[in-house]
PDB file of C-alpha atoms in Angstrom:
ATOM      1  CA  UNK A  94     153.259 179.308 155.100  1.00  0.00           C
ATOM      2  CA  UNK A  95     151.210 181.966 156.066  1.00  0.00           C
ATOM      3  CA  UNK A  96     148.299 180.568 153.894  1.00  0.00           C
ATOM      4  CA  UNK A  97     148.205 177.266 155.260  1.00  0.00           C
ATOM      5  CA  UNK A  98     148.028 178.760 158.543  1.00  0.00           C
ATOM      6  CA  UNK A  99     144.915 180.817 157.679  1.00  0.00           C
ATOM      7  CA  UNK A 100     143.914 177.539 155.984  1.00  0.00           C
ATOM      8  CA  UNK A 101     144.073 175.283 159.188  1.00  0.00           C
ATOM      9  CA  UNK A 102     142.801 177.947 161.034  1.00  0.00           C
ATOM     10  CA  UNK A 103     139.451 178.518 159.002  1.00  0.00           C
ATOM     11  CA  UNK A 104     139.300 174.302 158.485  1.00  0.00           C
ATOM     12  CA  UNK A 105     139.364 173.940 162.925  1.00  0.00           C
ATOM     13  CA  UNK A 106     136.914 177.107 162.768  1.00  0.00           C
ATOM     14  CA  UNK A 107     134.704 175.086 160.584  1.00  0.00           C
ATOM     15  CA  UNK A 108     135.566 171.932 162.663  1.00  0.00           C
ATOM     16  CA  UNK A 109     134.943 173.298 165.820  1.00  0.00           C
ATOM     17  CA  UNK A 110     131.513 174.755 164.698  1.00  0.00           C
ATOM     18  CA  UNK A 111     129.957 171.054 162.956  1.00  0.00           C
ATOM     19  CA  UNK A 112     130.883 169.784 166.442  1.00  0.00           C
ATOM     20  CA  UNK A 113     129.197 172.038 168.267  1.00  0.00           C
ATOM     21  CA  UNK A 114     125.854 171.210 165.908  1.00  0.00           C
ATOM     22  CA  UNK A 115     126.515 167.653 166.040  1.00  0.00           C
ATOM     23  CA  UNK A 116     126.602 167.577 170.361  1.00  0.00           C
ATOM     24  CA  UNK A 117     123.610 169.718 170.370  1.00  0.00           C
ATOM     25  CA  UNK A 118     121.871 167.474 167.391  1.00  0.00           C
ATOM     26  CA  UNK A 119     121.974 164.740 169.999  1.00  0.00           C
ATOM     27  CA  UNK A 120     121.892 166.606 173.533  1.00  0.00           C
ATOM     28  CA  UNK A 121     118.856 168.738 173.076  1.00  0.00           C
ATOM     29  CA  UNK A 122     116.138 165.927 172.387  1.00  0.00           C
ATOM     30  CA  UNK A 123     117.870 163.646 175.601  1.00  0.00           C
ATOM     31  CA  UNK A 124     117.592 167.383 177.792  1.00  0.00           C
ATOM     32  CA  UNK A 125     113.668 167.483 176.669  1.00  0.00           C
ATOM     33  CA  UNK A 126     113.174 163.763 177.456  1.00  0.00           C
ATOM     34  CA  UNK A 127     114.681 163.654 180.788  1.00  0.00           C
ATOM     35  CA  UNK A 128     113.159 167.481 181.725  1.00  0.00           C
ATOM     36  CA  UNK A 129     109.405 166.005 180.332  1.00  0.00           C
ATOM     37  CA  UNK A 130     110.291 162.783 182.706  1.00  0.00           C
ATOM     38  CA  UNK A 131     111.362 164.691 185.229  1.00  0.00           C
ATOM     39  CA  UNK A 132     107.790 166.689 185.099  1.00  0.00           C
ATOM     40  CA  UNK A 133     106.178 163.316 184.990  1.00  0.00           C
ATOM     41  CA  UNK A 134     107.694 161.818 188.028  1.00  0.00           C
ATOM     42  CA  UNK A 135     107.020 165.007 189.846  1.00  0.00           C
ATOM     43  CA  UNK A 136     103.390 164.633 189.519  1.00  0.00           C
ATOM     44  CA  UNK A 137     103.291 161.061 189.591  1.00  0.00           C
ATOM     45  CA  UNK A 138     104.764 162.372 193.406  1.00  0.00           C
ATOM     46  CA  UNK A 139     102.334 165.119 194.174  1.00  0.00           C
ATOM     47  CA  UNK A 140      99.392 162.581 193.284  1.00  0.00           C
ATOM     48  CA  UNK A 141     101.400 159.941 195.558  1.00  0.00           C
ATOM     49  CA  UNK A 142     101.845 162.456 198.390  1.00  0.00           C
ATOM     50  CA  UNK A 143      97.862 162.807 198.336  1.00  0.00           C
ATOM     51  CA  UNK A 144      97.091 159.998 197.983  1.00  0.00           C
ATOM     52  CA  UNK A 145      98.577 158.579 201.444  1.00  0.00           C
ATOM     53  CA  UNK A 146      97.389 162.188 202.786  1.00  0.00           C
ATOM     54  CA  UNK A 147      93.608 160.506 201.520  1.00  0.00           C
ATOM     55  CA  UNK A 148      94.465 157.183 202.907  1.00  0.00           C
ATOM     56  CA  UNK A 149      95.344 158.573 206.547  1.00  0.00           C
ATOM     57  CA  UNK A 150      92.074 160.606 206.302  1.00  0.00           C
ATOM     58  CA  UNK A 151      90.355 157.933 205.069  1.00  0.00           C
ATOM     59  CA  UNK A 152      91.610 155.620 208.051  1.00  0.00           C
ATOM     60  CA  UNK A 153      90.300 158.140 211.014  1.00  0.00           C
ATOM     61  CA  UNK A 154      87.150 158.141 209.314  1.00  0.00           C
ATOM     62  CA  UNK A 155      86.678 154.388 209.146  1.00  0.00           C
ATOM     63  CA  UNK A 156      87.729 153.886 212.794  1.00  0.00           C
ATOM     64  CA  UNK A 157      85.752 156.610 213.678  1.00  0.00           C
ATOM     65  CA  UNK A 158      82.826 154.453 212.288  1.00  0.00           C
ATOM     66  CA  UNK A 159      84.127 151.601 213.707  1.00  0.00           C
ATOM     67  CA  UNK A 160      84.093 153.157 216.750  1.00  0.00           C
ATOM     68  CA  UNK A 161      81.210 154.960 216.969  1.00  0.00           C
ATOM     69  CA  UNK A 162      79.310 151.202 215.992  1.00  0.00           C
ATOM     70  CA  UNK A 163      76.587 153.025 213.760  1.00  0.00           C
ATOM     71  CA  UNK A 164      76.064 150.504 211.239  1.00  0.00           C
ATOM     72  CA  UNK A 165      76.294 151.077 207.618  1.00  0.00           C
ATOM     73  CA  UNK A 166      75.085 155.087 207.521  1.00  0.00           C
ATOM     74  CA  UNK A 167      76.951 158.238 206.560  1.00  0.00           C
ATOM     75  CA  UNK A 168      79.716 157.493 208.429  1.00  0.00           C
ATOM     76  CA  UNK A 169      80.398 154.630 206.188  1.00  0.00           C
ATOM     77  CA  UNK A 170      79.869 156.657 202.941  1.00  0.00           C
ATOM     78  CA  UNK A 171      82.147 158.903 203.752  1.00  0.00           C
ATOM     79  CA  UNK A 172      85.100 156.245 204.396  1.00  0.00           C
ATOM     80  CA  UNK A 173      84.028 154.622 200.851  1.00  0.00           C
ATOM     81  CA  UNK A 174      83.967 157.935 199.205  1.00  0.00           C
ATOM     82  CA  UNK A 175      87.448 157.983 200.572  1.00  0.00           C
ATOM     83  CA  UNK A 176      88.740 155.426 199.528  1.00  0.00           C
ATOM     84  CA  UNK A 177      87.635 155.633 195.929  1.00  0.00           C
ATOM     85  CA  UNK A 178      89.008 159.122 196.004  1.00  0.00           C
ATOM     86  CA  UNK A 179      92.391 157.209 196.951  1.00  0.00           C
ATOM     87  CA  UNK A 180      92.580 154.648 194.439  1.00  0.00           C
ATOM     88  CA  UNK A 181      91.697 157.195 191.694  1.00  0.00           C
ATOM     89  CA  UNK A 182      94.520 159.100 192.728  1.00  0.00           C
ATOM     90  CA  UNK A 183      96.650 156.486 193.226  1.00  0.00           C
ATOM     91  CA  UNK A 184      95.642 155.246 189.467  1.00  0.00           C
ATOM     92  CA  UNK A 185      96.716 158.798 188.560  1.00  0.00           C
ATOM     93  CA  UNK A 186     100.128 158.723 190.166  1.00  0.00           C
ATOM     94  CA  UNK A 187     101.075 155.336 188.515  1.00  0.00           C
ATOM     95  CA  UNK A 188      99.957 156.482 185.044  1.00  0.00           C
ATOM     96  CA  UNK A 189     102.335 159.719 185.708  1.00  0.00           C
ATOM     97  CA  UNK A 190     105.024 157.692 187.240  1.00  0.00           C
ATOM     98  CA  UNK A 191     104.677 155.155 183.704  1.00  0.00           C
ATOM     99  CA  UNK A 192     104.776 158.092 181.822  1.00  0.00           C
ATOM    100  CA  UNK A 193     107.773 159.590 183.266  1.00  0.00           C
ATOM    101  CA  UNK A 194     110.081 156.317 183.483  1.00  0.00           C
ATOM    102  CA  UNK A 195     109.326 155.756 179.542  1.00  0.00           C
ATOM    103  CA  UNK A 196     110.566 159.019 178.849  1.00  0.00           C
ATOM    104  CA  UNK A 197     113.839 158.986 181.223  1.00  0.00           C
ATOM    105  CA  UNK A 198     113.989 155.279 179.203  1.00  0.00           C
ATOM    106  CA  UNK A 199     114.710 157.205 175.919  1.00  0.00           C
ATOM    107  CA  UNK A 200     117.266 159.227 177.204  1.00  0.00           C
ATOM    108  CA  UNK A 201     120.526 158.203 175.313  1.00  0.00           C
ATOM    109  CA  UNK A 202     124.347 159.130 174.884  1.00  0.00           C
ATOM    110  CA  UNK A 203     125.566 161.148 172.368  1.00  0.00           C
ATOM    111  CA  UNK A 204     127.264 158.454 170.499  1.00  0.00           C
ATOM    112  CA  UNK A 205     128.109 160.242 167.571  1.00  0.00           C
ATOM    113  CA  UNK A 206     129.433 162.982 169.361  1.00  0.00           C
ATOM    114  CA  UNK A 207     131.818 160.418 171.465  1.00  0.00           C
ATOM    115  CA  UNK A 208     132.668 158.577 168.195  1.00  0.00           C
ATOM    116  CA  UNK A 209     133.824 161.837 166.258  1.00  0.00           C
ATOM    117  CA  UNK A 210     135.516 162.937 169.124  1.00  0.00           C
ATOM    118  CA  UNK A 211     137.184 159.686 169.479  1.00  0.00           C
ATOM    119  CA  UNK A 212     138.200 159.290 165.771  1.00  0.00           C
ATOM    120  CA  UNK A 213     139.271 163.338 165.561  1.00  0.00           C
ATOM    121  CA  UNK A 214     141.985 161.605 168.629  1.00  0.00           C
ATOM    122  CA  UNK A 215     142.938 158.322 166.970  1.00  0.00           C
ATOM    123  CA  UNK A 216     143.741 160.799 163.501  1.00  0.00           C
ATOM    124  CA  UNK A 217     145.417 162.962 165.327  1.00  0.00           C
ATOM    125  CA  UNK A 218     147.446 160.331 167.105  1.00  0.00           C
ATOM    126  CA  UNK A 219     148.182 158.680 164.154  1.00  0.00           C
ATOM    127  CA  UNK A 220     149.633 161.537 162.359  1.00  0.00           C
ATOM    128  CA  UNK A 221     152.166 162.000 165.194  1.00  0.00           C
ATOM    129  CA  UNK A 222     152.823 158.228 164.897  1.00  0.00           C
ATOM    130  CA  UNK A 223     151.536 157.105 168.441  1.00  0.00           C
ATOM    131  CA  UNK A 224     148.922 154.725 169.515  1.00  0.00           C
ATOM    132  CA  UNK A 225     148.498 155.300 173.149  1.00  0.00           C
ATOM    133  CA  UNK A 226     146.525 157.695 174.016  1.00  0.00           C
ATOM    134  CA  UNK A 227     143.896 155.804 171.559  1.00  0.00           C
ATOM    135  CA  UNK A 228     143.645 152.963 173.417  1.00  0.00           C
ATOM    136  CA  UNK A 229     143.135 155.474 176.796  1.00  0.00           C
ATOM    137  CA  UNK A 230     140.443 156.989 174.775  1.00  0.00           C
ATOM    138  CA  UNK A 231     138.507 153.889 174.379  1.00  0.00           C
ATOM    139  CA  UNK A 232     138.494 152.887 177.443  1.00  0.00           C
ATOM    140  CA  UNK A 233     137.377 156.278 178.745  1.00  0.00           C
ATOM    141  CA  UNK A 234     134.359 155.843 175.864  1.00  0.00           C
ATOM    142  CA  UNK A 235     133.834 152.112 177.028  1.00  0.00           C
ATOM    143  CA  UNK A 236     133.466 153.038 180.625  1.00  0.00           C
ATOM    144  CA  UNK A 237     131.108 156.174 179.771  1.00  0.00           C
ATOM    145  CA  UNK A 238     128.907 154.010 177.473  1.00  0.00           C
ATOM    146  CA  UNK A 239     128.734 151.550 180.451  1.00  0.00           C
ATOM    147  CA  UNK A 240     127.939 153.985 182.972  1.00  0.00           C
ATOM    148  CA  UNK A 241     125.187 155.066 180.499  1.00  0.00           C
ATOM    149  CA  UNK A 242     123.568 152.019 180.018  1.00  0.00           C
TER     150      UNK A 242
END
C-alpha cells in the first residue's frame, strides 16, 4: 500500500511538472507577442501625440501667414515644412500602430493547456463514475475560448 502511495505520489509529481512546461510552452511566446504589441502601440502613440502637437503648431503658423497677408515667403515655408514634418510622423505612427495590432493578432489561448486540463477532469470524473462536472467544464472552456476569440 505504501508503494503505490509513493507511486501516485511520484506519477502527480511528474504530472504536475509536464503541466507546468506545457502552460509555459504556450504562455511565454503569447506574453512576448502582446508585450512587443504593447511596445508598438506605445510608439505608434508617442508619434500620434506629436504629431497633433505638429499639426497645432503648424496651424498658428499658417494663420499667422494668413494673417500677416505676406504672400508666398518664409512664412509659408515654414507652415509647409510643417506639415510635411506631420504627415511623416503621422506615416510613422500608423506603421507602429500596424505593427503592434499584427502582433496583439497572434496572441492565442493556451489550448492545449485547457484541453489537458479538461481531459485530466473528464478521467478523473469518469473513474468516480460521474459525468457532471464534465459537462460544467466544457462550458467553462467554451465560454473562455469565446471570450478569447
Amino acid at each position: 500500500m505504501a508503494d503505490n502511495v509513493t507511486d501516485i505520489k511520484d506519477l502527480l509529481s511528474d504530472f504536475a511538472t509536464k503541466e507546468a512546461e506545457l502552460a509555459k510552452a504556450e504562455l511565454v511566446p503569447a506574453a512576448k507577442n502582446a508585450g512587443v504589441g504593447t511596445g508598438f502601440l506605445a510608439v505608434s502613440l508617442a508619434f500620434v501625440l506629436h504629431a497633433v502637437w505638429m499639426l497645432v503648431i503648424a496651424l498658428s503658423a499658417l494663420f499667422t501667414w494668413l494673417v500677416s497677408l505676406t504672400g508666398l515667403s518664409v512664412p509659408l515655408s515654414i507652415v509647409l515644412g510643417f506639415l510635411i514634418a506631420f504627415v511623416l510622423a503621422l506615416a510613422f505612427g500608423g506603421l507602429f500602430g500596424l505593427l503592434g495590432w499584427h502582433r496583439f493578432k497572434r496572441v492565442r489561448a493556451p489550448k492545449a493547456t485547457i484541453a489537458e486540463a479538461k481531459s485530466l477532469v473528464d478521467a478523473i470524473f469518469a473513474g468516480w463514475g460521474r459525468k457532471e462536472p464534465e459537462i460544467m467544464l466544457r462550458s467553462s472552456a467554451s465560454e473562455l475560448e469565446q471570450d478569447g476569440s
